Tab-separated table of C-alpha atoms in Angstrom:
chain	number	residue	atom	x	y	z
A	54	MET	CA	0.000	0.000	0.000
A	55	THR	CA	1.405	3.330	-0.993
A	56	PHE	CA	0.550	6.642	0.558
A	57	ALA	CA	-0.294	9.084	-2.240
A	58	LEU	CA	-1.108	12.698	-1.568
A	59	PRO	CA	-3.934	13.661	-3.923
A	60	LEU	CA	-3.008	16.893	-5.670
A	61	PRO	CA	-5.943	19.301	-5.812
A	62	ASP	CA	-5.145	20.826	-9.195
A	63	GLN	CA	-6.079	18.447	-12.039
A	64	SER	CA	-3.567	19.917	-14.464
A	65	LEU	CA	-0.810	19.322	-11.920
A	66	ALA	CA	-2.084	15.839	-11.096
A	67	ARG	CA	-1.769	14.775	-14.734
A	68	ASN	CA	1.989	15.273	-14.631
A	69	TRP	CA	2.978	14.963	-10.984
A	70	LYS	CA	2.516	12.478	-8.150
A	71	VAL	CA	3.458	12.798	-4.504
A	72	LYS	CA	3.998	9.417	-2.865
A	73	ILE	CA	5.595	7.399	-0.113
A	74	ARG	CA	6.041	3.873	-1.449
A	75	LEU	CA	6.549	0.786	0.690
A	76	HIS	CA	10.064	0.340	-0.584
A	77	GLU	CA	11.848	3.659	-1.002
A	78	ARG	CA	15.537	4.404	-0.764
A	79	ASN	CA	15.404	4.402	3.003
A	80	GLU	CA	18.400	6.516	3.886
A	81	GLU	CA	16.477	9.549	5.073
A	82	PRO	CA	12.728	9.990	5.582
A	83	HIS	CA	11.285	11.620	2.501
A	84	VAL	CA	8.359	11.918	0.143
A	85	SER	CA	8.868	11.237	-3.571
A	86	VAL	CA	7.680	13.898	-5.990
A	87	ILE	CA	7.383	12.069	-9.293
A	88	PHE	CA	7.275	13.974	-12.562
A	89	LYS	CA	5.857	12.578	-15.782
A	90	GLY	CA	9.241	13.176	-17.378
A	91	SER	CA	12.395	11.506	-16.202
A	92	SER	CA	12.616	12.956	-12.728
A	93	VAL	CA	11.938	11.939	-9.156
A	94	PHE	CA	12.545	14.601	-6.519
A	95	ARG	CA	13.055	13.476	-2.907
A	96	PHE	CA	11.731	15.960	-0.347
A	97	GLY	CA	13.197	15.354	3.105
A	98	LEU	CA	10.692	15.151	5.931
A	99	ARG	CA	13.305	16.042	8.546
A	100	THR	CA	15.040	18.845	6.711
A	101	ARG	CA	11.904	20.018	4.847
A	102	ALA	CA	14.129	20.514	1.835
A	103	PHE	CA	15.004	18.500	-1.264
A	104	LEU	CA	17.640	15.853	-0.660
A	105	ASP	CA	19.267	15.928	-4.101
A	106	ARG	CA	20.711	18.723	-6.207
A	107	ASP	CA	19.918	16.799	-9.403
A	108	PRO	CA	17.216	16.851	-10.709
A	109	ASP	CA	17.048	20.570	-9.995
A	110	PRO	CA	14.442	21.118	-7.245
A	111	ARG	CA	13.537	24.458	-8.828
A	112	LEU	CA	11.638	22.459	-11.453
A	113	VAL	CA	9.040	21.462	-8.863
A	114	PRO	CA	6.080	23.879	-8.936
A	115	GLN	CA	5.792	25.944	-5.760
A	116	GLU	CA	2.159	24.832	-5.444
A	117	ILE	CA	3.330	21.265	-4.930
A	118	ILE	CA	5.886	22.259	-2.301
A	119	ASP	CA	3.253	24.336	-0.489
A	120	PHE	CA	0.844	21.391	-0.640
A	121	ILE	CA	3.461	19.044	0.823
A	122	LEU	CA	4.226	21.495	3.634
A	123	ALA	CA	0.519	21.881	4.351
A	124	HIS	CA	0.227	18.098	4.716
A	125	LEU	CA	3.513	17.513	6.495
A	126	ASP	CA	1.995	15.978	9.623
A	127	GLU	CA	0.060	13.464	7.559
A	128	LEU	CA	3.160	12.578	5.549
A	129	ILE	CA	5.305	12.209	8.668
A	130	GLU	CA	2.700	9.979	10.283
A	131	ASN	CA	2.521	7.730	7.225
A	132	TRP	CA	6.285	7.527	6.892
A	133	GLY	CA	6.436	6.450	10.537
A	134	LEU	CA	3.933	3.663	9.919
A	135	MET	CA	5.752	2.420	6.842
A	136	TYR	CA	9.296	2.871	8.133
A	137	PRO	CA	9.086	2.326	11.897
A	138	GLU	CA	12.835	1.592	12.060
A	139	ASN	CA	13.620	5.059	10.683
A	140	PRO	CA	11.020	7.519	11.966
A	141	VAL	CA	11.169	11.220	11.163
A	142	SER	CA	11.418	12.110	14.851
A	143	SER	CA	14.621	10.100	15.259
A	144	THR	CA	17.851	11.940	14.757
A	145	GLU	CA	19.821	8.674	14.674
A	146	GLN	CA	22.242	9.903	17.301
A	147	GLU	CA	19.538	9.538	19.933
A	148	GLU	CA	19.658	5.766	19.692
A	149	ASP	CA	23.434	5.596	19.808
A	150	ASP	CA	24.063	4.721	23.367
A	151	ASP	CA	21.305	2.281	24.167
B	227	MET	CA	23.672	10.360	-20.536
B	228	THR	CA	23.274	7.310	-22.746
B	229	THR	CA	25.190	7.198	-25.988
B	230	GLU	CA	23.319	4.283	-27.474
B	231	PRO	CA	21.120	5.237	-30.402
B	232	VAL	CA	17.440	4.280	-30.517
B	233	LEU	CA	16.671	3.003	-33.978
B	234	MET	CA	13.433	2.367	-35.820
B	235	LEU	CA	12.166	2.058	-39.340
B	236	GLU	CA	11.059	5.390	-40.772
B	237	GLN	CA	7.561	4.197	-41.625
B	238	GLU	CA	7.105	2.853	-38.098
B	239	ALA	CA	8.425	6.068	-36.572
B	240	ALA	CA	5.789	7.959	-38.523
B	241	MET	CA	3.082	5.667	-37.172
B	242	MET	CA	4.312	6.113	-33.621
B	243	ALA	CA	4.416	9.882	-34.051
B	244	LEU	CA	0.836	9.777	-35.291
B	245	ALA	CA	-0.059	7.851	-32.140
B	246	GLY	CA	1.358	10.692	-30.040
B	247	ALA	CA	4.792	9.351	-29.163
B	248	THR	CA	7.669	11.826	-29.166
B	249	ILE	CA	10.190	10.150	-31.412
B	250	ALA	CA	12.266	13.176	-32.416
B	251	ARG	CA	15.468	11.806	-30.904
B	252	ALA	CA	15.198	8.425	-32.597
B	253	LYS	CA	17.365	7.548	-35.565
B	254	THR	CA	15.080	6.460	-38.375
B	255	LEU	CA	16.025	4.084	-41.168
B	256	ASP	CA	14.246	4.231	-44.486
B	257	ASN	CA	15.345	1.068	-46.274
B	258	ALA	CA	16.926	-2.355	-45.936
B	259	ASP	CA	20.427	-1.039	-46.708
B	260	ALA	CA	20.174	1.420	-43.850
B	261	VAL	CA	19.089	-1.397	-41.518
B	262	ARG	CA	22.060	-3.507	-42.545
B	263	ASP	CA	24.458	-0.579	-42.125
B	264	ALA	CA	23.131	0.205	-38.672
B	265	LEU	CA	23.454	-3.397	-37.530
B	266	THR	CA	26.950	-3.831	-38.861
B	267	ARG	CA	28.497	-0.404	-38.268
B	268	LEU	CA	27.106	0.464	-34.850
B	269	ARG	CA	28.586	-1.527	-32.009
B	270	ARG	CA	25.370	-1.450	-29.999
B	271	GLY	CA	21.888	-0.057	-30.418
B	272	VAL	CA	18.368	-0.220	-29.052
B	273	TRP	CA	15.626	-0.879	-31.568
B	274	VAL	CA	11.881	-0.402	-31.369
B	275	SER	CA	9.607	-2.028	-33.883
B	276	LEU	CA	5.864	-1.829	-34.420
B	277	ASN	CA	5.877	-4.306	-37.254
B	278	ALA	CA	8.863	-6.551	-36.883
B	279	GLU	CA	7.761	-8.652	-39.856
B	280	THR	CA	8.947	-5.794	-42.060
B	281	LEU	CA	12.198	-5.450	-40.180
B	282	ALA	CA	12.805	-9.197	-40.281
B	283	SER	CA	12.250	-9.217	-44.015
B	284	CYS	CA	15.010	-6.590	-44.304
B	285	LEU	CA	17.339	-8.921	-42.415
B	286	ALA	CA	16.455	-11.919	-44.537
B	287	VAL	CA	18.169	-10.535	-47.615
B	288	PHE	CA	21.523	-9.963	-45.900
B	289	ARG	CA	23.944	-12.089	-44.015
B	290	ILE	CA	24.202	-10.318	-40.670
B	291	LEU	CA	26.233	-11.755	-37.843
B	292	PRO	CA	24.940	-11.719	-34.270
B	293	SER	CA	25.348	-8.245	-32.776
B	294	ALA	CA	25.076	-6.483	-29.428
B	295	HIS	CA	21.885	-4.767	-30.572
B	296	ARG	CA	18.666	-5.202	-28.598
B	297	ILE	CA	15.124	-4.888	-29.864
B	298	LEU	CA	11.672	-4.302	-28.406
B	299	LEU	CA	8.730	-5.620	-30.419
B	300	LEU	CA	5.508	-3.714	-29.881
B	301	ASN	CA	3.324	-6.163	-31.802
B	302	PRO	CA	3.262	-9.961	-32.157
B	303	ILE	CA	5.449	-11.655	-34.722
B	304	SER	CA	5.478	-15.139	-36.215
B	305	ARG	CA	7.793	-17.768	-34.715
B	306	GLN	CA	9.832	-18.001	-37.913
B	307	ARG	CA	10.454	-14.261	-38.070
B	308	LEU	CA	11.230	-14.219	-34.369
B	309	GLU	CA	14.044	-16.713	-34.918
B	310	LEU	CA	15.381	-14.498	-37.683
B	311	LEU	CA	15.509	-11.561	-35.294
B	312	ARG	CA	17.115	-13.672	-32.588
B	313	ALA	CA	19.898	-14.572	-34.984
B	314	SER	CA	20.724	-10.893	-35.480
B	315	PHE	CA	19.945	-9.291	-32.111
B	316	GLU	CA	21.520	-9.989	-28.745
B	317	TYR	CA	18.194	-9.610	-26.941
B	318	VAL	CA	14.638	-9.658	-28.289
B	319	VAL	CA	11.832	-8.626	-25.945
B	320	GLY	CA	8.088	-8.225	-26.384
B	321	ALA	CA	7.786	-11.379	-28.467
B	322	VAL	CA	5.023	-13.938	-28.152
B	323	ASP	CA	4.569	-15.367	-24.642
B	324	ASP	CA	7.687	-13.867	-23.153
B	325	GLY	CA	5.595	-12.805	-20.172
B	326	PHE	CA	6.611	-9.160	-19.990
B	327	ARG	CA	3.965	-6.671	-18.958
B	328	LEU	CA	5.001	-3.402	-20.568
B	329	LEU	CA	4.294	0.265	-19.879
B	330	PRO	CA	1.695	1.928	-22.112
B	331	ARG	CA	3.263	2.571	-25.509
B	332	ASP	CA	3.579	6.363	-25.266
B	333	GLU	CA	5.243	6.140	-21.833
B	334	LEU	CA	7.490	3.356	-23.016
B	335	ILE	CA	8.791	5.348	-25.967
B	336	ASP	CA	9.248	8.359	-23.692
B	337	VAL	CA	11.455	6.334	-21.341
B	338	MET	CA	13.478	4.787	-24.150
B	339	LEU	CA	14.232	8.180	-25.687
B	340	SER	CA	15.107	9.892	-22.402
B	341	ASP	CA	18.660	10.855	-21.434
B	342	TYR	CA	18.969	7.983	-18.953
B	343	PRO	CA	16.646	5.241	-20.210
B	344	GLY	CA	18.302	2.649	-17.993
B	345	ASP	CA	17.213	4.548	-14.873
B	346	ARG	CA	13.567	3.622	-15.371
B	347	PHE	CA	11.728	0.391	-16.018
B	348	ILE	CA	9.467	-0.319	-18.965
B	349	GLY	CA	8.329	-3.845	-18.219
B	350	VAL	CA	8.228	-6.664	-15.706
B	351	ALA	CA	7.867	-10.436	-15.819
B	352	ALA	CA	7.440	-12.541	-12.694
B	353	ASP	CA	8.853	-16.020	-12.285
B	354	ARG	CA	7.185	-17.250	-9.116
B	355	GLU	CA	8.801	-20.683	-9.266
B	356	ALA	CA	12.244	-19.150	-9.338
B	357	GLY	CA	11.141	-16.544	-6.802
B	358	ALA	CA	12.329	-13.658	-8.933
B	359	LEU	CA	11.218	-10.749	-11.074
B	360	VAL	CA	12.789	-9.793	-14.371
B	361	LEU	CA	12.632	-6.032	-14.733
B	362	LEU	CA	13.228	-4.521	-18.134
B	363	ARG	CA	15.089	-1.209	-18.113
B	364	GLY	CA	14.495	1.491	-20.700
B	365	ASP	CA	17.738	0.562	-22.446
B	366	LEU	CA	16.346	-2.985	-22.825
B	367	GLN	CA	18.751	-4.422	-20.272
B	368	PRO	CA	17.097	-6.995	-18.008
B	369	LEU	CA	17.562	-6.894	-14.243
B	370	VAL	CA	16.724	-9.899	-12.063
B	371	VAL	CA	15.522	-9.136	-8.538
B	372	PRO	CA	14.739	-11.897	-6.014
B	373	LEU	CA	11.290	-11.536	-4.472
B	374	THR	CA	12.875	-11.878	-1.043
B	375	TRP	CA	14.611	-8.530	-1.612
B	376	PHE	CA	11.387	-6.530	-1.196
B	377	ARG	CA	10.874	-5.359	2.369
B	378	ARG	CA	7.749	-6.419	4.181
B	379	VAL	CA	6.152	-4.265	6.823
B	380	GLU	CA	3.770	-5.598	9.437
B	381	GLY	CA	0.273	-4.332	8.809
B	382	PHE	CA	0.913	-3.586	5.137
B	383	PRO	CA	0.269	-5.779	2.074
B	384	ALA	CA	3.017	-8.122	0.933
B	385	PRO	CA	4.201	-7.934	-2.689
B	386	ASP	CA	1.924	-9.861	-5.034
B	387	PRO	CA	4.063	-10.930	-8.018
B	388	THR	CA	1.012	-12.323	-9.842
B	389	ASP	CA	-0.137	-8.740	-10.347
B	390	ALA	CA	3.079	-6.934	-11.224
B	391	GLU	CA	3.363	-3.900	-13.477
B	392	ILE	CA	5.423	-0.773	-13.972
B	393	ILE	CA	3.632	2.517	-13.263
B	394	ASP	CA	4.373	6.219	-12.689
B	395	TRP	CA	6.098	6.646	-16.050
B	396	GLY	CA	8.629	3.961	-15.245
B	397	HIS	CA	9.473	5.146	-11.725
B	398	THR	CA	7.501	2.586	-9.707
B	399	LEU	CA	7.083	-1.187	-9.614
B	400	ARG	CA	3.611	-2.180	-8.409
B	401	MET	CA	2.872	-5.702	-7.140
B	402	GLY	CA	-0.746	-5.787	-6.039
B	403	GLU	CA	-1.125	-3.037	-3.465
B	404	TYR	CA	2.608	-2.987	-2.818
B	405	GLU	CA	4.781	-0.390	-4.542
B	406	ALA	CA	8.566	-0.125	-4.746
B	407	ALA	CA	10.606	2.793	-6.076
B	408	ALA	CA	12.602	2.059	-9.219
B	409	ASP	CA	15.535	4.019	-7.822
B	410	ALA	CA	15.547	1.915	-4.652
B	411	ILE	CA	15.910	-1.219	-6.757
B	412	LEU	CA	18.571	0.261	-9.021
B	413	TYR	CA	20.462	1.714	-6.068
B	414	ASP	CA	20.907	-1.745	-4.651
B	415	PHE	CA	21.529	-3.720	-7.828
B	416	ASP	CA	23.504	-1.349	-10.065
B	417	ALA	CA	26.809	0.015	-8.782
B	418	ALA	CA	27.012	2.617	-11.579
B	419	PHE	CA	23.547	3.958	-10.719
B	420	ARG	CA	24.539	4.069	-7.047
B	421	LYS	CA	27.637	6.078	-7.834
B	422	ARG	CA	25.630	8.629	-9.822
B	423	ALA	CA	22.927	8.829	-7.163
B	424	LYS	CA	25.490	9.468	-4.435
B	425	ALA	CA	26.954	12.313	-6.449
B	426	LYS	CA	23.561	14.007	-6.668
B	427	ARG	CA	22.946	14.319	-2.953
B	428	VAL	CA	22.869	17.808	-1.496
B	429	GLU	CA	24.635	16.762	1.676
B	430	ARG	CA	27.249	14.289	0.707
B	431	ASP	CA	28.625	12.131	3.431
B	432	ASN	CA	31.170	9.995	1.686
B	433	SER	CA	32.618	8.524	4.859
B	434	PHE	CA	32.555	4.816	5.514
B	435	GLY	CA	30.262	5.423	8.479
B	436	GLY	CA	27.787	7.351	6.332
B	437	ALA	CA	27.733	4.553	3.775
B	438	LEU	CA	27.212	1.951	6.493
B	439	ARG	CA	24.322	3.937	7.939
B	440	ARG	CA	22.638	4.332	4.528
B	441	LEU	CA	22.984	0.638	3.763
B	442	ARG	CA	21.740	-0.395	7.208
B	443	LEU	CA	18.643	1.779	6.802
B	444	ALA	CA	18.117	0.542	3.250
B	445	ARG	CA	17.998	-2.981	4.695
B	446	GLY	CA	15.523	-1.875	7.344
B	447	LEU	CA	17.863	-2.801	10.203
B	448	SER	CA	18.524	-1.193	13.540
B	449	ARG	CA	21.946	-0.975	15.117
B	450	GLY	CA	20.989	-3.866	17.361
B	451	ASP	CA	20.538	-6.260	14.465
B	452	PHE	CA	24.207	-7.260	14.146
B	453	PRO	CA	24.866	-10.441	16.168
B	454	GLY	CA	28.090	-10.284	18.125
B	455	ILE	CA	28.502	-6.537	17.657
B	456	SER	CA	26.948	-4.087	20.074
B	457	ALA	CA	24.643	-1.307	18.898
B	458	LYS	CA	27.079	1.096	20.519
B	459	GLU	CA	29.942	-0.206	18.380
B	460	ILE	CA	27.871	0.146	15.201
B	461	ALA	CA	27.008	3.719	16.227
B	462	ARG	CA	30.694	4.521	16.768
B	463	ILE	CA	31.597	3.166	13.333
B	464	GLU	CA	28.789	5.154	11.704
B	465	ARG	CA	29.944	8.348	13.432
B	466	GLY	CA	33.488	7.784	12.211
B	467	GLU	CA	34.879	7.266	15.704
B	468	VAL	CA	36.475	3.971	14.697
B	469	SER	CA	39.188	4.833	12.211
B	470	ALA	CA	39.715	1.301	10.917
B	471	PRO	CA	37.076	-1.262	11.886
B	472	HIS	CA	38.548	-4.719	12.457
B	473	ALA	CA	38.346	-7.065	9.471
B	474	ASP	CA	36.286	-9.592	11.477
B	475	THR	CA	33.826	-6.884	12.453
B	476	LEU	CA	33.526	-5.731	8.862
B	477	ALA	CA	32.981	-9.273	7.646
B	478	ARG	CA	30.199	-9.843	10.176
B	479	VAL	CA	28.553	-6.503	9.382
B	480	ALA	CA	28.759	-7.199	5.648
B	481	LYS	CA	27.231	-10.646	6.080
B	482	VAL	CA	24.178	-9.187	7.826
B	483	LEU	CA	23.901	-6.503	5.123
B	484	ARG	CA	24.233	-9.142	2.365
B	485	VAL	CA	27.165	-7.441	0.613
B	486	LYS	CA	30.901	-7.955	0.398
B	487	PRO	CA	32.896	-5.930	2.970
B	488	GLU	CA	34.476	-3.805	0.255
B	489	GLU	CA	31.058	-2.921	-1.182
B	490	ILE	CA	29.808	-1.141	1.953
B	491	GLN	CA	31.677	2.043	1.038
B	492	THR	CA	29.832	2.253	-2.318
B	493	TYR	CA	26.458	2.907	-0.646
């Protein structure tokens, strides 16, 4: 089961998808912003910024970024359910000395 | 960026363009001589064919040795013609009963003509008996992924290989209700992809500890999941506080992570 954020604008939704899939590159909590073209942009849920410099994050419409930020709690909650071993609230260092 | 040309017959390219596919970057061939030249002069190439009967008939009149070219057939072809193609191409996909479920045609052409066609998938075939999927990359290179590789999360659906397809313009593998990112698969199975992906990160942590942490998380493991090594020790290695981890420690860590010790640094 994938968590997909339904984009409100139909013209945007034709070309873009915002998803957390059950098997992502699990190095840092993120949401995948998938473009119809060749690009997937990873938006970090801890840093609230794009994780990669390429593809150029400036290609992502501001409306999509605003929509992600408006639904951040929902995204963080779903990431936590899907990736309990790597929750957004963890800073990694916190579990160091158990 | 790929340097392999995408080749197709001119008349087929025109039909694909009429169907809405963007084929501007394809190299089109307008007669049998051009087909022969392309197969013999170019070291490698990726071909797309709507009507491979026509293409096969071009091959029939020449003596062409087996090449490193690969071809995707978008429509069925007779067994006899298929054998003709197999004699000339290194890899023929999309033929009768080969089991591949392909992307919709317009998306498929879009992937194949992109700058990095190998970074997306265009088709999938499941072999449940062997417990593996064959994923077809946009450059027509197959990639075999064991079904056991896909992570399972309690409370969420398991992958259903009987209902596998590629979606999201080649960026996602769907198996029933389960979805996996194409880049997660490629990151683990293709060292060249991994190298490029690492270079794209905004915050690059190229230390051994950073690589170990990324790989551990990619495997869905906590620091306590390494038998014989304390979570504290793993944390120290990840933070770079252990300048040279002992070879035995590395071997045990690598075994749990299912890689060779020297591969950890590449993640």
